[in-house]
């Protein structure tokens, strides 16, 4: 188990002691920056598994971040980042604990020790962001603050052996941030989580890159969970135009009172890069995503547990909310889909996806069809410092849900500025 305070104190002490030697370093050893995100969100009538729909709501999210790094020696560096976000709701939110402007979160604070043991080993110790594969296993440690932060309190050791890289991980995230400045007790998780594992990237065969992983996770909840997950991923390259992605994973473990738990994942995609047409570069994909659901008539919990991947997978903010009362708890999904990405210009990109969303196990409405989902995103790079995107989703719910009121939708408009 990783102690978040211990990791942070260690990183802070090293940060301060190393920065004390700044006078001996060149000006190029230090770097800093900042970014600002403005997002206006509009949603209405999204069905949920809690026998209700999300009511109409519009709100503004303003996130600001300030970061800095310092290269002490060629092998040793330290980095930190501060985050603040506030939100303003257009309709009654009840208790809006993001209305305050004064909570500041230290969402990155780590040291890097690189090129150890003849350039074979790199270490990163402290609060850090982590992403592996397509993000179906490990992407976000703090899902309940909804993309304000992503961090893990972690130790990562990366071992490089010719065409193979093995990352050893120890992870911990608290339900609330113990290090928040002027804390507003904003929840990050339903309970503390810790775990770790091994992620291997094998590039020995360039035409078929491979990844293998094992993770252990412990969740502190009303029904504590101890879970083991093993999986593999293949990314074959058939030609310059045709590629694929195949990921499979299996879980085994138990909940409190010795209830067995274990789910399955299958993620399959075939990508085809279309011939250029009138200077348009585009890529088409056919995909299938499967996550097992829990059979209510068995004594085993067969539902897939999303580990550290509770965020908008397959670009869908609608499905994140549709899984309430367990926010972004991806499970019980059988989803064939097709997507198209078009680079309209070097600055303008369009991404769309049409999905038929089914459920292996029936829902509160008695059926297996969750509905038809359409996703569209238009992203524009204004210049080196400004970016914008518009995201739209429309869902036509079906008999899986016990309560629905016509088409549900989610949309946002976002501006990002990097200082």
Coordinates of C-alpha atoms in Angstrom, one line a residue:
X1 CA 0.0 0.0 0.0
X2 CA 1.3 3.4 -0.9
X3 CA 1.1 6.2 1.7
X4 CA 0.1 9.4 -0.1
X5 CA 1.4 11.7 2.7
X6 CA 4.7 9.8 2.7
X7 CA 5.1 10.1 -1.0
X8 CA 4.2 13.8 -1.1
X9 CA 6.4 14.7 1.9
X10 CA 9.3 12.8 0.3
X11 CA 8.7 14.6 -3.0
X12 CA 8.3 18.0 -1.3
X13 CA 11.5 17.6 0.7
X14 CA 13.4 16.6 -2.4
X15 CA 11.8 19.4 -4.3
X16 CA 12.8 22.0 -1.8
X17 CA 16.3 20.7 -1.2
X18 CA 17.0 20.3 -4.9
X19 CA 15.6 23.8 -5.7
X20 CA 18.0 25.2 -3.1
X21 CA 20.8 24.5 -5.6
X22 CA 19.2 26.5 -8.4
X23 CA 21.9 29.1 -8.4
X24 CA 24.3 26.4 -9.6
X25 CA 22.2 25.5 -12.5
X26 CA 21.6 27.2 -15.9
X27 CA 18.5 29.2 -16.6
X28 CA 17.4 26.5 -19.1
X29 CA 17.1 24.0 -16.2
X30 CA 13.8 25.7 -15.0
X31 CA 10.5 25.7 -16.9
X32 CA 7.0 26.8 -16.1
X33 CA 3.7 27.3 -17.7
X34 CA 0.0 27.6 -17.2
X35 CA -3.3 26.8 -19.0
X36 CA -6.9 27.8 -18.8
X37 CA -10.0 25.8 -19.8
X38 CA -13.4 27.3 -20.2
X39 CA -16.2 24.8 -20.8
X40 CA -20.0 25.5 -21.2
X41 CA -22.0 22.3 -20.7
X42 CA -25.7 21.6 -21.6
X43 CA -27.5 18.3 -21.0
X44 CA -31.0 17.0 -20.6
X45 CA -33.1 13.8 -20.4
X46 CA -30.1 11.4 -20.1
X47 CA -31.6 8.1 -18.8
X48 CA -29.9 6.4 -15.9
X49 CA -30.0 3.1 -14.1
X50 CA -31.3 4.8 -11.0
X51 CA -34.9 5.0 -12.5
X52 CA -34.7 8.7 -13.3
X53 CA -33.4 11.0 -16.0
X54 CA -30.9 13.8 -15.7
X55 CA -32.9 17.0 -15.6
X56 CA -32.0 19.9 -17.9
X57 CA -29.0 21.8 -16.8
X58 CA -26.4 24.2 -18.1
X59 CA -23.3 25.2 -16.3
X60 CA -19.9 26.8 -16.8
X61 CA -16.6 25.2 -15.7
X62 CA -13.4 27.2 -15.4
X63 CA -10.2 25.3 -14.7
X64 CA -6.8 27.0 -14.3
X65 CA -3.5 25.2 -13.9
X66 CA 0.0 26.4 -13.1
X67 CA 3.0 24.1 -13.4
X68 CA 6.7 24.2 -13.0
X69 CA 9.7 21.8 -13.4
X70 CA 13.4 22.0 -12.6
X71 CA 16.2 19.9 -14.0
X72 CA 18.7 19.5 -11.2
X73 CA 21.1 17.2 -13.0
X74 CA 20.9 15.2 -16.2
X75 CA 19.4 12.3 -14.2
X76 CA 17.3 14.2 -11.6
X77 CA 14.4 16.6 -12.0
X78 CA 11.2 17.6 -10.1
X79 CA 7.8 18.8 -11.2
X80 CA 4.7 20.3 -9.6
X81 CA 1.3 21.6 -10.8
X82 CA -1.5 23.5 -9.1
X83 CA -5.1 23.3 -10.1
X84 CA -8.2 25.3 -9.4
X85 CA -11.7 24.9 -10.8
X86 CA -15.0 26.6 -10.1
X87 CA -18.5 26.0 -11.6
X88 CA -21.5 28.2 -12.1
X89 CA -24.9 26.4 -12.7
X90 CA -27.7 27.9 -14.7
X91 CA -30.4 25.8 -12.9
X92 CA -30.8 24.8 -9.3
X93 CA -27.9 22.5 -8.4
X94 CA -28.7 22.2 -4.7
X95 CA -25.3 22.1 -3.0
X96 CA -22.8 23.3 -5.5
X97 CA -19.5 22.6 -3.8
X98 CA -17.6 24.0 -6.8
X99 CA -18.9 27.5 -6.4
X100 CA -16.0 28.5 -4.2
X101 CA -13.0 29.9 -6.0
X102 CA -10.4 29.3 -3.3
X103 CA -9.7 25.6 -3.2
X104 CA -6.3 24.8 -4.8
X105 CA -5.2 21.2 -5.5
X106 CA -1.6 20.1 -5.9
X107 CA -2.4 17.5 -8.6
X108 CA 1.2 16.8 -9.7
X109 CA 4.2 16.7 -7.4
X110 CA 6.9 14.2 -8.3
X111 CA 10.6 13.6 -8.9
X112 CA 12.1 11.8 -11.8
X113 CA 15.3 9.7 -11.5
X114 CA 16.3 8.8 -15.0
X115 CA 18.9 6.6 -16.8
X116 CA 19.8 4.5 -13.8
X117 CA 21.8 1.3 -14.1
X118 CA 23.3 2.0 -17.5
X119 CA 20.1 3.7 -18.8
X120 CA 17.9 0.7 -18.0
X121 CA 15.8 2.2 -15.2
X122 CA 13.7 5.3 -14.8
X123 CA 11.8 6.2 -11.5
X124 CA 9.0 8.6 -11.0
X125 CA 7.9 9.1 -7.4
X126 CA 5.0 11.2 -6.2
X127 CA 1.6 12.5 -7.4
X128 CA 1.4 12.0 -11.1
X129 CA -0.9 11.4 -14.1
X130 CA -0.8 7.9 -15.7
X131 CA -2.3 6.5 -18.9
X132 CA -1.8 3.0 -20.5
X133 CA -3.1 1.6 -23.7
X134 CA -6.4 3.0 -24.9
X135 CA -7.4 4.0 -21.3
X136 CA -9.7 1.0 -20.7
X137 CA -7.8 -0.1 -17.6
X138 CA -5.8 2.8 -16.2
X139 CA -6.5 6.5 -17.0
X140 CA -7.9 8.5 -14.1
X141 CA -7.6 8.1 -10.3
X142 CA -10.1 10.8 -9.4
X143 CA -13.3 10.3 -11.3
X144 CA -15.8 12.1 -9.1
X145 CA -14.3 15.6 -9.8
X146 CA -15.0 15.0 -13.5
X147 CA -11.8 15.8 -15.3
X148 CA -10.6 18.6 -12.9
X149 CA -7.8 16.2 -12.0
X150 CA -6.6 12.7 -13.0
X151 CA -3.8 12.0 -10.6
X152 CA -2.5 9.0 -8.6
X153 CA -0.2 9.0 -5.6
X154 CA 2.2 6.5 -7.2
X155 CA 5.6 5.1 -7.6
X156 CA 6.5 4.0 -11.2
X157 CA 9.6 2.1 -12.1
X158 CA 10.2 1.7 -15.8
X159 CA 12.6 -1.0 -16.9
X160 CA 13.9 -0.8 -20.4
X161 CA 15.2 -4.1 -22.0
X162 CA 16.0 -3.7 -25.7
X163 CA 12.5 -3.9 -27.4
X164 CA 10.7 -4.4 -24.2
X165 CA 9.5 -2.0 -21.5
X166 CA 8.2 -3.1 -18.1
X167 CA 6.5 -0.6 -15.8
X168 CA 6.1 -1.6 -12.1
X169 CA 3.4 0.5 -10.4
X170 CA 2.2 1.1 -6.8
X171 CA -0.9 3.3 -6.6
X172 CA -3.1 5.0 -4.0
X173 CA -5.9 7.6 -4.1
X174 CA -7.9 8.9 -1.2
X175 CA -11.6 9.6 -1.2
X176 CA -10.9 13.2 -0.5
X177 CA -7.6 15.1 -1.2
X178 CA -5.8 15.4 2.1
X179 CA -3.4 18.0 0.6
X180 CA -6.0 20.4 -0.8
X181 CA -5.3 24.1 0.1
X182 CA -8.4 25.6 1.7
X183 CA -10.2 22.3 1.2
X184 CA -13.9 22.2 0.4
X185 CA -14.1 18.4 1.0
X186 CA -14.8 17.7 -2.6
X187 CA -15.2 13.9 -3.2
X188 CA -12.8 12.2 -5.6
X189 CA -14.0 8.6 -4.9
X190 CA -16.6 6.8 -2.9
X191 CA -13.8 5.3 -0.7
X192 CA -10.1 5.0 -0.6
X193 CA -8.4 2.9 -3.2
X194 CA -5.0 1.3 -3.5
X195 CA -3.2 -1.3 -5.6
X196 CA -0.5 -1.8 -8.1
X197 CA 0.7 -3.9 -11.0
X198 CA 2.9 -4.5 -14.0
X199 CA 2.4 -3.2 -17.5
X200 CA 4.7 -4.6 -20.3
X201 CA 5.1 -3.2 -23.8
X202 CA 6.7 -5.5 -26.3
X203 CA 7.9 -4.0 -29.6
X204 CA 10.0 -7.0 -30.7
X205 CA 7.6 -7.6 -33.6
X206 CA 7.1 -4.2 -35.3
X207 CA 4.1 -5.4 -37.3
X208 CA 2.3 -6.6 -34.2
X209 CA 3.1 -4.5 -31.1
X210 CA 1.9 -6.2 -27.9
X211 CA 1.1 -5.2 -24.3
X212 CA 0.4 -7.4 -21.3
X213 CA -0.6 -6.4 -17.8
X214 CA -1.6 -7.5 -14.3
X215 CA -3.2 -5.2 -11.7
X216 CA -4.4 -5.7 -8.2
X217 CA -6.9 -3.3 -6.7
X218 CA -8.5 -2.8 -3.3
X219 CA -11.5 -0.6 -2.8
X220 CA -12.7 0.5 0.6
X221 CA -16.5 0.6 0.3
X222 CA -19.5 -0.7 2.2
X223 CA -18.7 -4.0 0.4
X224 CA -14.9 -3.9 0.2
X225 CA -13.4 -5.3 -3.1
X226 CA -10.2 -7.1 -3.7
X227 CA -9.7 -7.7 -7.4
X228 CA -7.0 -9.1 -9.7
X229 CA -7.0 -8.2 -13.4
X230 CA -4.9 -9.8 -16.2
X231 CA -5.1 -8.7 -19.8
X232 CA -3.3 -8.4 -23.1
X233 CA -3.5 -6.1 -26.1
X234 CA -2.4 -6.6 -29.8
X235 CA -2.1 -3.8 -32.4
X236 CA -1.4 -5.5 -35.7
X237 CA -0.4 -3.4 -38.7
X238 CA -1.7 -5.2 -41.9
X239 CA -0.7 -2.3 -44.2
X240 CA -0.2 1.4 -44.3
X241 CA -4.0 1.8 -44.6
X242 CA -5.3 -1.1 -42.4
X243 CA -4.6 -1.6 -38.7
X244 CA -6.4 -3.1 -35.7
X245 CA -6.6 -3.1 -32.0
X246 CA -7.6 -6.1 -29.8
X247 CA -7.7 -6.0 -26.0
X248 CA -8.9 -8.8 -23.7
X249 CA -9.0 -8.9 -19.9
X250 CA -10.3 -11.1 -17.2
X251 CA -10.9 -10.3 -13.5
X252 CA -11.1 -12.5 -10.4
X253 CA -11.5 -11.5 -6.7
X254 CA -14.0 -11.2 -3.9
X255 CA -16.1 -8.7 -2.0
X256 CA -16.8 -8.5 1.7
X257 CA -18.4 -11.6 3.1
X258 CA -16.5 -13.7 0.5
X259 CA -18.7 -12.9 -2.4
X260 CA -16.8 -13.9 -5.6
X261 CA -16.3 -11.1 -8.2
X262 CA -14.9 -11.3 -11.7
X263 CA -15.7 -9.6 -15.0
X264 CA -14.5 -9.8 -18.6
X265 CA -13.5 -7.2 -21.2
X266 CA -13.2 -7.3 -25.0
X267 CA -12.3 -4.3 -27.1
X268 CA -11.9 -4.8 -30.8
X269 CA -11.4 -2.2 -33.5
X270 CA -10.4 -2.3 -37.2
X271 CA -9.1 0.9 -38.7
X272 CA -8.9 1.8 -42.3
X273 CA -7.2 5.0 -43.6
X274 CA -9.2 6.2 -46.6
X275 CA -7.5 7.5 -49.7
X276 CA -7.0 11.3 -49.6
X277 CA -9.9 13.1 -51.3
X278 CA -9.7 16.8 -52.0
X279 CA -6.9 17.1 -49.4
X280 CA -9.1 15.5 -46.8
X281 CA -7.4 12.8 -44.7
X282 CA -9.8 10.5 -43.0
X283 CA -10.0 7.2 -41.1
X284 CA -12.9 4.8 -40.7
X285 CA -13.2 2.2 -37.9
X286 CA -15.5 -0.6 -37.1
X287 CA -15.5 -1.4 -33.4
X288 CA -17.0 -3.7 -30.8
X289 CA -16.8 -3.1 -27.0
X290 CA -17.9 -5.7 -24.5
X291 CA -18.0 -5.5 -20.7
X292 CA -19.7 -8.2 -18.7
X293 CA -22.7 -7.5 -16.5
X294 CA -23.8 -9.0 -13.2
X295 CA -26.4 -11.8 -13.3
X296 CA -28.8 -10.9 -10.4
X297 CA -29.8 -14.6 -10.1
X298 CA -26.3 -15.8 -9.3
X299 CA -24.2 -15.6 -6.1
X300 CA -21.2 -14.3 -8.0
X301 CA -20.7 -10.6 -9.1
X302 CA -19.8 -11.1 -12.8
X303 CA -19.9 -7.4 -13.6
X304 CA -16.7 -5.8 -15.1
X305 CA -15.1 -3.4 -12.6
X306 CA -13.6 -0.5 -14.5
X307 CA -10.5 -0.2 -12.3
X308 CA -9.1 3.2 -12.9
X309 CA -10.9 4.0 -16.1
X310 CA -14.0 5.9 -15.0
X311 CA -14.1 8.6 -17.6
X312 CA -15.8 9.2 -21.1
X313 CA -14.6 6.1 -23.0
X314 CA -15.3 6.1 -26.7
X315 CA -15.8 9.9 -26.3
X316 CA -19.2 9.4 -24.6
X317 CA -20.1 11.8 -21.7
X318 CA -23.7 10.4 -22.0
X319 CA -22.7 6.9 -21.0
X320 CA -20.8 8.2 -18.1
X321 CA -23.9 9.7 -16.6
X322 CA -26.2 6.9 -17.7
X323 CA -24.5 4.6 -15.3
X324 CA -25.6 6.5 -12.3
X325 CA -26.0 5.7 -9.3
X326 CA -22.4 4.5 -9.9
X327 CA -20.9 7.4 -11.9
X328 CA -18.8 6.3 -14.8
X329 CA -18.8 2.7 -13.6
X330 CA -18.4 1.1 -17.1
X331 CA -20.0 -2.3 -17.0
X332 CA -22.8 -4.4 -18.7
X333 CA -22.2 -3.1 -22.2
X334 CA -22.2 -4.8 -25.6
X335 CA -21.6 -2.0 -28.1
X336 CA -20.9 -2.3 -31.9
X337 CA -20.1 1.0 -33.4
X338 CA -18.5 2.8 -36.4
X339 CA -16.5 5.9 -36.3
X340 CA -15.1 8.4 -38.8
X341 CA -12.3 10.9 -38.2
X342 CA -11.7 13.5 -40.8
X343 CA -8.8 16.0 -40.9
X344 CA -10.6 18.8 -42.8
X345 CA -7.6 21.0 -42.6
X346 CA -4.3 20.9 -40.6
X347 CA -6.2 22.8 -37.9
X348 CA -9.8 21.5 -38.1
X349 CA -10.7 17.9 -37.2
X350 CA -14.1 16.2 -37.2
X351 CA -14.7 12.9 -35.2
X352 CA -18.0 11.1 -35.3
X353 CA -19.3 7.8 -33.9
X354 CA -22.6 5.9 -34.2
X355 CA -23.2 3.1 -31.7
X356 CA -25.9 0.6 -30.9
X357 CA -25.6 0.0 -27.1
X358 CA -26.9 -3.2 -25.7
X359 CA -26.5 -4.9 -22.3
X360 CA -25.6 -8.6 -21.6
X361 CA -27.8 -8.5 -18.5
X362 CA -31.3 -6.9 -18.5
X363 CA -31.8 -3.5 -17.0
X364 CA -34.3 -1.9 -14.6
X365 CA -36.7 -1.6 -17.6
X366 CA -36.6 -5.3 -18.2
X367 CA -34.9 -5.1 -21.6
X368 CA -31.4 -5.5 -23.1
X369 CA -31.2 -2.5 -25.5
X370 CA -29.8 0.6 -23.9
X371 CA -30.3 2.6 -27.1
X372 CA -28.7 4.3 -30.1
X373 CA -25.9 6.8 -29.5
X374 CA -24.5 9.4 -31.8
X375 CA -21.3 11.3 -30.9
X376 CA -19.8 14.2 -32.9
X377 CA -16.8 16.4 -32.0
X378 CA -15.3 19.3 -33.9
X379 CA -11.9 20.4 -32.8
X380 CA -10.1 23.5 -34.0
X381 CA -6.5 24.7 -33.3
X382 CA -6.8 28.5 -33.5
X383 CA -3.1 29.1 -33.0
X384 CA -0.2 27.8 -30.9
X385 CA -1.9 29.0 -27.7
X386 CA -5.6 28.7 -28.3
X387 CA -7.7 25.6 -29.0
X388 CA -11.5 25.1 -29.2
X389 CA -13.8 22.2 -29.5
X390 CA -17.6 21.5 -29.8
X391 CA -18.9 18.2 -28.6
X392 CA -22.4 16.8 -29.2
X393 CA -24.1 13.6 -28.2
X394 CA -27.6 12.4 -28.8
X395 CA -29.1 9.2 -27.3
X396 CA -32.3 7.5 -28.2
X397 CA -33.0 5.3 -25.1
X398 CA -34.7 1.9 -25.3
X399 CA -36.2 -0.8 -23.1
X400 CA -33.2 -1.2 -20.8
X401 CA -34.2 1.9 -18.8
X402 CA -37.4 2.0 -16.7
X403 CA -37.7 5.8 -17.1
X404 CA -37.0 7.9 -20.2
X405 CA -38.4 11.0 -21.7
X406 CA -37.4 11.0 -25.4
X407 CA -34.0 11.7 -26.8
X408 CA -31.3 12.6 -24.3
X409 CA -28.4 14.9 -25.2
X410 CA -25.1 16.2 -23.9
X411 CA -23.1 19.0 -25.4
X412 CA -20.3 21.3 -24.5
X413 CA -18.2 24.1 -26.0
X414 CA -14.7 24.4 -24.8
X415 CA -11.9 26.9 -25.1
X416 CA -8.3 26.2 -24.0
X417 CA -5.4 28.6 -23.7
X418 CA -1.8 27.7 -22.9
X419 CA 0.3 30.5 -21.5

